[in-house]
Each structure stands twice: as C-alpha cells, then as structure tokens.
Short mmCIF file of C-alpha atoms in Angstrom, two decimals:
data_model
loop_
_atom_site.label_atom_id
_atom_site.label_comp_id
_atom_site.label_asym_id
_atom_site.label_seq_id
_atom_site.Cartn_x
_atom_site.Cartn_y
_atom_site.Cartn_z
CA UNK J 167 26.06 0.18 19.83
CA UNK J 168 26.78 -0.09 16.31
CA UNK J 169 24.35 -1.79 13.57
CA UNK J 170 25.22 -3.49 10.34
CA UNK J 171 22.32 -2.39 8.51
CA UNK J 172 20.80 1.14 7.33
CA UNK J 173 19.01 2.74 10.41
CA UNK J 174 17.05 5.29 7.98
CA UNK J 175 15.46 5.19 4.60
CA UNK J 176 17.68 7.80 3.12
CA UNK J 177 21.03 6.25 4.44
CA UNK J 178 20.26 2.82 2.12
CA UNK J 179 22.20 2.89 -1.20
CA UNK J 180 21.51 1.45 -4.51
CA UNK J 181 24.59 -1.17 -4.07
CA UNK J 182 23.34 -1.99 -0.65
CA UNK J 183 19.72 -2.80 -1.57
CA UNK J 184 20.63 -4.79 -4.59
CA UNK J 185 22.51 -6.77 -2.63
CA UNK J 186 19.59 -7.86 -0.43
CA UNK J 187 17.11 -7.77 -3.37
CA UNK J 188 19.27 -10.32 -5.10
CA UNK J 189 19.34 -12.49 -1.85
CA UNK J 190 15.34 -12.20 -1.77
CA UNK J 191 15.67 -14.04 -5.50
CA UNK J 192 14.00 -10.81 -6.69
CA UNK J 193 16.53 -9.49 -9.49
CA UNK J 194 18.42 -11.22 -12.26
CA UNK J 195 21.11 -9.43 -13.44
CA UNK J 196 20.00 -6.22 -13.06
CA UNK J 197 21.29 -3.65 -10.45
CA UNK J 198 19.55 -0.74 -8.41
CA UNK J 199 20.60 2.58 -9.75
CA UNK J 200 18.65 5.29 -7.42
CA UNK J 201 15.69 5.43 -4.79
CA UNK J 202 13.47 7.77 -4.11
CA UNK J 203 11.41 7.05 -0.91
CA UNK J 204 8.18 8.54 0.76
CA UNK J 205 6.44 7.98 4.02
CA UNK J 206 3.28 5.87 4.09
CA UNK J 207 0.49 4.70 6.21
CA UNK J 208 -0.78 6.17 9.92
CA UNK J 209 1.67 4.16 12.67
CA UNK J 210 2.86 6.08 15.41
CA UNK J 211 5.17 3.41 16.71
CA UNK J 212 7.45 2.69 13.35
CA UNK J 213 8.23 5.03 10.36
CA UNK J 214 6.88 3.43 6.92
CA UNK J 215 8.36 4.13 3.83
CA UNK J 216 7.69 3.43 0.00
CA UNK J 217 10.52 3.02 -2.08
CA UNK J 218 10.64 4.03 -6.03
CA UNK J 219 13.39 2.16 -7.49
CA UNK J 220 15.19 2.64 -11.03
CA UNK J 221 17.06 0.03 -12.34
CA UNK J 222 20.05 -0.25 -14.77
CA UNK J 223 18.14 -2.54 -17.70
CA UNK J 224 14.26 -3.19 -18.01
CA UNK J 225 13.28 -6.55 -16.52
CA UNK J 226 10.21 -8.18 -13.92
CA UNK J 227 11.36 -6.40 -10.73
CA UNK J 228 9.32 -4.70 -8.53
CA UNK J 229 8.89 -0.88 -9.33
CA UNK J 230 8.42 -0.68 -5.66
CA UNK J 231 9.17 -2.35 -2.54
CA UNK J 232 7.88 -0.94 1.14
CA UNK J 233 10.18 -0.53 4.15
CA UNK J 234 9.60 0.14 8.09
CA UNK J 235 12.06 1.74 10.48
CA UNK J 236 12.63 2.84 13.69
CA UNK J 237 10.17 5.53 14.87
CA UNK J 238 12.02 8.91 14.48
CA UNK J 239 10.32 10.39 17.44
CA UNK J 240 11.93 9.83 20.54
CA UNK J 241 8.86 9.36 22.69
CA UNK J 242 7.70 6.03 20.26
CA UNK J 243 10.87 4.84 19.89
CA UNK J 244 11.39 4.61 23.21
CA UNK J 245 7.95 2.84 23.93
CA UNK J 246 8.44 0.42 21.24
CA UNK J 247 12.04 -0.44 22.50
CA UNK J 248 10.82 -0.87 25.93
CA UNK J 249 8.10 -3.20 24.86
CA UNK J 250 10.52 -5.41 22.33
CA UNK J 251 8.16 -4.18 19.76
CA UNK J 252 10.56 -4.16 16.96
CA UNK J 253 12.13 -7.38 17.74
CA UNK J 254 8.53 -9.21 17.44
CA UNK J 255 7.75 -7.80 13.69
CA UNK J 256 11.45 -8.63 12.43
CA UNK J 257 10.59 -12.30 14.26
CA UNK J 258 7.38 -12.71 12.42
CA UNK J 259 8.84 -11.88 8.65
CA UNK J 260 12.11 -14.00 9.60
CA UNK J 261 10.51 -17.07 11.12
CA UNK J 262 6.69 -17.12 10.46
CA UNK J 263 5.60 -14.99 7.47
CA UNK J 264 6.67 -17.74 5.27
CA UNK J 265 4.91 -20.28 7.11
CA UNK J 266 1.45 -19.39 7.77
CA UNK J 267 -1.50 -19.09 4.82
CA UNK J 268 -2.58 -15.35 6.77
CA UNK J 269 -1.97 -12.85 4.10
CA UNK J 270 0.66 -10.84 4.50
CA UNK J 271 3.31 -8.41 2.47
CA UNK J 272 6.54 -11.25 1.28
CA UNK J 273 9.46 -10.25 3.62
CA UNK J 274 12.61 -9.22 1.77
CA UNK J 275 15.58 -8.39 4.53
CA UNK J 276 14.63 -7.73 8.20
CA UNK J 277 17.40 -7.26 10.80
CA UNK J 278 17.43 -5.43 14.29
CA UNK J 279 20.17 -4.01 16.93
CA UNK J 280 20.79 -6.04 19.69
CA UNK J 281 19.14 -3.06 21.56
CA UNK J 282 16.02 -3.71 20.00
CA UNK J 283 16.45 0.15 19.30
CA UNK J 284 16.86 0.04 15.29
CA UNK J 285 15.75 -2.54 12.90
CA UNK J 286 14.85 -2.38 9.26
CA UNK J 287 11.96 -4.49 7.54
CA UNK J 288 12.51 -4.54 3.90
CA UNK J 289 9.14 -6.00 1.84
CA UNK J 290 6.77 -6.65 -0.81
CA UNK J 291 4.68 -3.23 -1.38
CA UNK J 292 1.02 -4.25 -2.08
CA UNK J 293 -0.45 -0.83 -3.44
CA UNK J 294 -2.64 -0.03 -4.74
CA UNK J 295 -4.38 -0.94 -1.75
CA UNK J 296 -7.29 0.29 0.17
CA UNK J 297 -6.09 1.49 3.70
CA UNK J 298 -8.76 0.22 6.55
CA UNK J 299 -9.52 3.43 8.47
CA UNK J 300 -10.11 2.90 12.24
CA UNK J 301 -12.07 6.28 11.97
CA UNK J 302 -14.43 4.80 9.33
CA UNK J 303 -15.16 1.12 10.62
CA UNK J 304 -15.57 -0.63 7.27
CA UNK J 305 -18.66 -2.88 5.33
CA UNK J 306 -19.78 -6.40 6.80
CA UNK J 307 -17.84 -7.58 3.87
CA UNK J 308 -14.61 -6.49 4.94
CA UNK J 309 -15.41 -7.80 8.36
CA UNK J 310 -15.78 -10.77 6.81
CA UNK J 311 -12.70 -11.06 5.30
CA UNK J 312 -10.32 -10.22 8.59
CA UNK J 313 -12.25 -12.47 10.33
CA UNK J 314 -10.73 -14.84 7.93
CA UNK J 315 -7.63 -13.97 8.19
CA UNK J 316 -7.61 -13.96 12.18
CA UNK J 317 -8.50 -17.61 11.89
CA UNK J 318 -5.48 -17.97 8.92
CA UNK J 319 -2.87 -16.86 11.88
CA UNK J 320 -4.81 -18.76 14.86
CA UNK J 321 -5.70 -22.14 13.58
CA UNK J 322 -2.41 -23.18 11.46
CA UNK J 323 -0.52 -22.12 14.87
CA UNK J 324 -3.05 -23.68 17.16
CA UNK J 325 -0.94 -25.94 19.94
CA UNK J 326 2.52 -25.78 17.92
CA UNK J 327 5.13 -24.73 20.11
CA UNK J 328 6.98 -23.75 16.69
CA UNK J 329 4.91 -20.52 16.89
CA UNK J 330 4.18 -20.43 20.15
CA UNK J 331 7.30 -20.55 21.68
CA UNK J 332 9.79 -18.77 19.99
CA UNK J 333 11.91 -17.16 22.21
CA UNK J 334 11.58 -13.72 20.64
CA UNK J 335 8.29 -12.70 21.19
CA UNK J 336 7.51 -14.99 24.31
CA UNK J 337 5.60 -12.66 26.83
CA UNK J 338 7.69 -10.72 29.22
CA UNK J 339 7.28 -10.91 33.01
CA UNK J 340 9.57 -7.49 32.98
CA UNK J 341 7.39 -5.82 30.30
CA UNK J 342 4.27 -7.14 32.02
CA UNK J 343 5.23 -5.60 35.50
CA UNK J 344 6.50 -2.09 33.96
CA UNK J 345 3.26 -1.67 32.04
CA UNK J 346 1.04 -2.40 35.24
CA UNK J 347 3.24 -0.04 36.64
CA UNK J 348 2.54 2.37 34.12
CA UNK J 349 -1.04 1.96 33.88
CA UNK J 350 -2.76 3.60 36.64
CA UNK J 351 -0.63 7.23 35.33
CA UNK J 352 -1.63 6.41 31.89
CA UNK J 353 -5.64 5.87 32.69
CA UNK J 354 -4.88 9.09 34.31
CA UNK J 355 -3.50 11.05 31.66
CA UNK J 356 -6.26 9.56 29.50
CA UNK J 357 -9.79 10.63 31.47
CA UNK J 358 -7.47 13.96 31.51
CA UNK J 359 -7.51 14.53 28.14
CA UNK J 360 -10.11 12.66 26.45
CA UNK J 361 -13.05 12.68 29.40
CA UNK J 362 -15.25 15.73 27.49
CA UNK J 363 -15.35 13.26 24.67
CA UNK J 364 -16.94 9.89 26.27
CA UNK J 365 -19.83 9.35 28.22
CA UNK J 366 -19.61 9.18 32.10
CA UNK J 367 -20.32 5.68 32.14
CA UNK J 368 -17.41 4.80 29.92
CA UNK J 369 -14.54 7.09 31.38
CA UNK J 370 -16.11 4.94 34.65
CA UNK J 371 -14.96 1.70 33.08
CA UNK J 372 -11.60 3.24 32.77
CA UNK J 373 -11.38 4.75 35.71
CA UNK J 374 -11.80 0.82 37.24
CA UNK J 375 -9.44 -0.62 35.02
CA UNK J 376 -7.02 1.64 36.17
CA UNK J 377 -7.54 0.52 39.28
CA UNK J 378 -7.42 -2.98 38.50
CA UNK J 379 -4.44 -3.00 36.75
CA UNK J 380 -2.84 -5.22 39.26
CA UNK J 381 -5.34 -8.72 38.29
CA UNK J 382 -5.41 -7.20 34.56
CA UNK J 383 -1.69 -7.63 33.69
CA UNK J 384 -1.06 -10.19 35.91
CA UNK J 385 -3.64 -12.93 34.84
CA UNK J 386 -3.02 -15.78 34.09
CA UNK J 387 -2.36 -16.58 29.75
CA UNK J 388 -3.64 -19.19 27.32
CA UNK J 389 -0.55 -20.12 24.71
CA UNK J 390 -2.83 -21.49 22.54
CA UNK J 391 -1.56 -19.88 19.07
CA UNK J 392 0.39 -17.20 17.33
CA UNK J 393 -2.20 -13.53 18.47
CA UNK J 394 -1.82 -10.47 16.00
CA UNK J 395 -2.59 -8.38 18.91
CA UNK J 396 -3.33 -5.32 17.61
CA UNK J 397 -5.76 -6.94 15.30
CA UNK J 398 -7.96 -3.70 13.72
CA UNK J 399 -8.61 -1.50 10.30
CA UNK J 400 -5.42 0.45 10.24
CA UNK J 401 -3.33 -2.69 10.50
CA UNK J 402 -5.28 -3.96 7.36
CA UNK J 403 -5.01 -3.58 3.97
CA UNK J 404 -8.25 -4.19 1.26
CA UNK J 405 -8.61 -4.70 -2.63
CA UNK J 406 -4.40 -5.27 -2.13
CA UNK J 407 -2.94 -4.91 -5.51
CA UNK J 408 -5.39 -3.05 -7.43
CA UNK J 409 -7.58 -5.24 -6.48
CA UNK J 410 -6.24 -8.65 -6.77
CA UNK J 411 -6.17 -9.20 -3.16
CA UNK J 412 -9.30 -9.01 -1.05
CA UNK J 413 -7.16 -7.86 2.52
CA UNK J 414 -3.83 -8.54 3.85
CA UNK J 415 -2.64 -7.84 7.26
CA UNK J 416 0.19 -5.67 8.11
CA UNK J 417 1.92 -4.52 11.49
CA UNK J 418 3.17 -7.22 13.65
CA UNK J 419 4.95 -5.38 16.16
CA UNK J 420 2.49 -6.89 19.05
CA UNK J 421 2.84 -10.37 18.00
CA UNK J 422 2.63 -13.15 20.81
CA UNK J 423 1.26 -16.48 21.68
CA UNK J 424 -2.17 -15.87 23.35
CA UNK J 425 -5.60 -16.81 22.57
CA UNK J 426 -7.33 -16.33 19.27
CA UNK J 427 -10.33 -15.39 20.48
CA UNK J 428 -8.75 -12.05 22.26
CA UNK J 429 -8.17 -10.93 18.63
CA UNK J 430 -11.17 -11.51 18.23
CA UNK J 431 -12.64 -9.12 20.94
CA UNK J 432 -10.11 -6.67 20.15
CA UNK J 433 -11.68 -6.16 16.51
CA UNK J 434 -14.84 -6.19 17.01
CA UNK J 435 -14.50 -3.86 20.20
CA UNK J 436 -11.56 -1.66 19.48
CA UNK J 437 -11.41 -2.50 16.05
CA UNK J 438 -15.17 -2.08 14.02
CA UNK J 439 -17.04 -0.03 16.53
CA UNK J 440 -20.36 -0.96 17.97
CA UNK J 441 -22.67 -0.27 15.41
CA UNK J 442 -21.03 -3.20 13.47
CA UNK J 443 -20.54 -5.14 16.24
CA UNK J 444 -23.98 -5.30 17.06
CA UNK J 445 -25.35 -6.03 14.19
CA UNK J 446 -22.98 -8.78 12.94
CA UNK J 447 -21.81 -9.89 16.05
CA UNK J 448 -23.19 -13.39 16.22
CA UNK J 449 -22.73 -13.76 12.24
CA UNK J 450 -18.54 -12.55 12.20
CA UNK J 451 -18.18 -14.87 15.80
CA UNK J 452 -20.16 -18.10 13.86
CA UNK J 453 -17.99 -17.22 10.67
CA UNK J 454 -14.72 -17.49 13.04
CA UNK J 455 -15.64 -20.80 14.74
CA UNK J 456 -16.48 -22.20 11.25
CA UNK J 457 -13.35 -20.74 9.96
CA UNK J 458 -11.42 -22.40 12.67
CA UNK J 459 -12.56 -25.96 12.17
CA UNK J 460 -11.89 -25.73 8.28
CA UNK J 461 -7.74 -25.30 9.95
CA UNK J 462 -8.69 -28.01 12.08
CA UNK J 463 -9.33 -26.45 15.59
CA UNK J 464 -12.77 -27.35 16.55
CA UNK J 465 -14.06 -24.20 19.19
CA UNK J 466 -17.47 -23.36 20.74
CA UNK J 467 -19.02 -19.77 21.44
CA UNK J 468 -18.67 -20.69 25.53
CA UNK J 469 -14.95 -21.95 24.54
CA UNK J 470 -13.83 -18.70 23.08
CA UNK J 471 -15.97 -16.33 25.72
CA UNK J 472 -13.55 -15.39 28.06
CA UNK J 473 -10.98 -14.82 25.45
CA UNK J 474 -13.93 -12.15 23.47
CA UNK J 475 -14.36 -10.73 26.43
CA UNK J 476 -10.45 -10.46 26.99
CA UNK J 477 -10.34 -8.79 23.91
CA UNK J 478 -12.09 -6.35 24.88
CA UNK J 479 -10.40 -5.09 27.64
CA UNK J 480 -7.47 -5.88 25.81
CA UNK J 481 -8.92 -2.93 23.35
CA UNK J 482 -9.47 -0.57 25.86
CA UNK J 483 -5.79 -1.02 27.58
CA UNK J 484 -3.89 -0.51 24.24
CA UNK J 485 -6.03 2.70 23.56
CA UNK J 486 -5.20 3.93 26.93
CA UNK J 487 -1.61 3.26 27.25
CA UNK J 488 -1.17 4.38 23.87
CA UNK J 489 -2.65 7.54 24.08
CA UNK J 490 -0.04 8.24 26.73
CA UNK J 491 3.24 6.95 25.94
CA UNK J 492 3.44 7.41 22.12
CA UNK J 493 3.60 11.35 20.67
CA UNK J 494 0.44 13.25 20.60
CA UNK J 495 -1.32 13.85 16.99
CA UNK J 496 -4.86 15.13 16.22
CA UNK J 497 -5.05 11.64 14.06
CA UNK J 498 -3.76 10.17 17.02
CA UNK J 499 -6.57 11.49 19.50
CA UNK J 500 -8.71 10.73 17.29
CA UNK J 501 -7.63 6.86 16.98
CA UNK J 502 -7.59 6.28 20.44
CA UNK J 503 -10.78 7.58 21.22
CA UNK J 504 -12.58 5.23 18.56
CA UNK J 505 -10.60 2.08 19.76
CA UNK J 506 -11.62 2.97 23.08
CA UNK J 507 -15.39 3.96 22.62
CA UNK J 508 -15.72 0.97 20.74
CA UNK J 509 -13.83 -1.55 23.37
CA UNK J 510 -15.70 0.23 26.15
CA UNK J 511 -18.98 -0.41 24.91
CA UNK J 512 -17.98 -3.87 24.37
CA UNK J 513 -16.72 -4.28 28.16
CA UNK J 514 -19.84 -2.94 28.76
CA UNK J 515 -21.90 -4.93 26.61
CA UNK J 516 -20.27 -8.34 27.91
CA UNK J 517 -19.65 -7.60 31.69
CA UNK J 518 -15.85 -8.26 31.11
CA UNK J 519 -14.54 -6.84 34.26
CA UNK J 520 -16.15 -9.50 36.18
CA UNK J 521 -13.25 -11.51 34.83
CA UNK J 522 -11.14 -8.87 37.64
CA UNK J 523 -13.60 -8.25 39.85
CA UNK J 524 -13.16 -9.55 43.36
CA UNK J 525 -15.52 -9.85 46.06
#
C-alpha cells in the first residue's frame, strides 16, 4: 500500500515541506532550501526527529520544527500498528490539539496510511526544554504542574461526545481481546527477566495480574473524557522554550476516552514513584479535584477512587506488556522496571486488585 506522504525523515524535501509549512500559515514568502535532521527524545514506539531548516531569505520562521515517524524497528512498529497507536496521535493533532487549553507542541501536517503502518506528525519544536526523566521522578513542583495539565485534557472534554467519541481512537473490542490474549506470555516474559530486580511481593502482584487478565481487560469503561494514557515524565516536557513554558505534554499515541482519574493513578504510580507519591499524595489528588472544578467538573476523592486505583494497575500492565512486545534496550529495562516498581507499590498501597478479585 502506497502513501502520499514521506515515510522517513530523510526522504522529505525542501519543496515538499514548504509546501506544508506554508499551509500551517508558518512562512511568507520564503522557501525551504535544505534540512538537516537528528533523532530526539527516549520513545521506543515512534522515531522522533528534530529538523534544522535553512531558508532562502531571513524572516520569523521557525529555525526548527520537530517530526515523529514510524518506528524503524520492526518489533515496535508492529506493536504500535496492531494497537492503532499511530492513528490515535495523528487524531489528536488533527482534531483535538487545537481545541483543548492542555499544553501541547502546535501541529503542523499529520497524515497516516490506511494501514495505520506509516504516518508522519510534523510540529512545533519546543526546545530548549527540560526532558522529564522516568528514571529521576521529578520535584513536587513539577508534579504540580502535570497535575494541571491532566485536569487541562480531562475537564474541557468531560461528557462531550466531540472528544469522546471520535471514531478514531474509540476503544477496540479486537485490540482489547488480542492484548488479554497476550498478557499472561507477556507477565511471563517479564518475572523472567526482571524478577532479580523486584521484591517477591511485587513480582507476586504480577504474577496475579497475569492471571487475571481475563476481568482486567474485559471490565467494564467509564467514557467520561479525552485520557492521555500514558500520562508520566518521559511524555513531558519542563521549562519548554528556554523557559517560557512551565511543562507541555507530548506523546499521544495511547489517547482514548476513559476516566481522568486513571491518569491520575498512572502518574503517580507508574509515573513519580513512591517516594513522591507518598508524600504528596493527598496534596497532588486535592490539587486535581480543585483543578477540575475551576473546568467545571465538580469530583470527590470517593468519586475518582476506583479510577486511582485503575490507574494503577493500568501502570503496571503497560510496563509489562511493554517490556515484552517493543525491542529490548538497557534504557528500556530500565524504564519498565521504574513504571512498574512504582505502579506495584501503588496496587499495593490501595488494594486495587480487589477491583478483580472474585470470591
């Protein structure tokens, strides 16, 4: 199947990308006259590129723009295709980006194959930024600030089937079967390699959840709002443009209608680690429920519980099917085992596999 767009950074031509840029309202009447490009960022699933551009005549373009592609390696690719990945990012920047106060990188072109196999997300580069570091968990004030944002995405979305049901990235029952299917081999693969690393008591909670996959993919799903859902440090952005931005929020390849709160969970589980957690837990959750009645959704602590505790598991999931179905890197390994220490503790903290249990 054929595409109508560049399927690599190095196959886009100076013509070609003034062409868009103009379309995007970002040039006047000057034209690109070379690129040079260079990877950026940590993803495993897509390949992210900066682009250096030189232009024919001095003028207010951007010096730089930032692009995402296809993952090169097979293995990703593959996963992401599977899982409509793509399609759900090029969704957000062509339907949503535009639309919702979150902050976010401007789109400038975004198309994708009707395989869902190649796509191409064209956009505004924010660098200088500050790259969150999953390995590093970050200060109570950056906490603070993508708490903020999580209640940007959530609240203006809250109950508009606008957002939340857009055909594009409405939840699979397909994709839901094949990755209970998948599960159980993945938790496998995962005590495997990483069981050395984690206390007993936490490779036990995965150990159960693979054997609960059946209730945990197949449970029932709140469409109250427009969920990140992969909502932690490496998908975030701080002091964006040199400064001039406090965070922005990148990656929306897992982009669905869910329930706030879940992102929630997922970020201060998966996402901060437990040291955090703990000690700004009820501070970050009070600073969310205030955040979401200045948008207008009024919430309590018992009305997002379940969807915390979600989160969590949610955290712990993602890590493990990860680890096992994208390709293997030592920053990789090292991810995975920090968004699942921290999600397992959380689990454990909260009692969230009662949610599965049965008696």
């Amino acid at each position: 199947m054929g595409t109508h767009f560049p399927t690599r950074p190095e196959a886009i031509t100076p013509d070609w990308l003034t062409e868009r840029m103009n379309a995007a309202g970002l040039l006047s009447d000057q034209r690109v006259t070379h690129i040079d490009h260079a990877p950026i960022g940590t993803g495993q699933v897509g390949d992210s590129i900066r682009f250096t551009l030189s232009y024919d005549r001095t003028g207010c373009a951007p010096p730089t723009i930032a692009g995402k592609f296809a993952s090169s390696d097979p293995t990703s690719r593959g996963t992401a295709q599977m899982m409509k990945l793509y399609l759900h990012e090029v969704c957000f920047f062509r339907e949503f980006a535009h639309d919702l106060p979150i902050v976010t990188p401007a789109p400038i072109f975004a198309d994708i194959a009707d395989d869902n196999g190649d796509f191409i997300l064209l956009m505004e580069d924010l660098g200088p930024a500050r790259q969150g570091n999953q390995l590093d968990s970050c200060s109570l004030a950056d906490g603070r600030h993508a708490i903020i944002q999580a209640a940007a995405l959530h609240g203006p979305s809250w109950g508009k089937t606008r957002f939340t049901g857009a055909a594009d990235i409405a939840p699979d029952p397909q994709i839901r079967g094949l990755a209970q299917a998948l599960y159980p081999a993945s938790t496998a693969t995962f005590i495997e390699r990483y069981s050395d690393e984690l206390p007993a008591d936490l490779i036990a909670i995965v150990a159960r959840m693979g054997e609960l996959a059946g209730p945990i993919f197949t449970r029932s799903q709140d469409h109250k709002c427009l969920v990140h859902g992969d909502f932690r440090l490496d998908n975030m952005l701080f002091d964006a443009k040199a400064g001039a931005l406090p965070i922005a929020i990148v990656d929306w390849q897992t982009l669905t209608p869910g329930d706030g709160a879940v992102d929630i969970g997922y970020f201060l589980g998966a996402g901060v680690g437990s040291e955090l957690r703990r000690s700004a837990e009820d501070e970050l959750l009070d600073l969310y429920l205030a955040e979401m009645a200045r948008h207008g959704v009024t919430l309590s602590r018992d009305d997002i519980d379940r969807g915390y505790k979600l989160g969590a598991v949610h955290g712990v999931s993602t890590a493990v099917f990860s680890a096992a179905n994208v390709v293997r890197t030592d920053r990789g390994d090292a991810n995975f085992l920090s968004m699942a220490k921290g999600a397992l503790e959380l689990v454990q903290d909260t009692g969230a596999l009662a949610l599965f249990e049965t008696d």
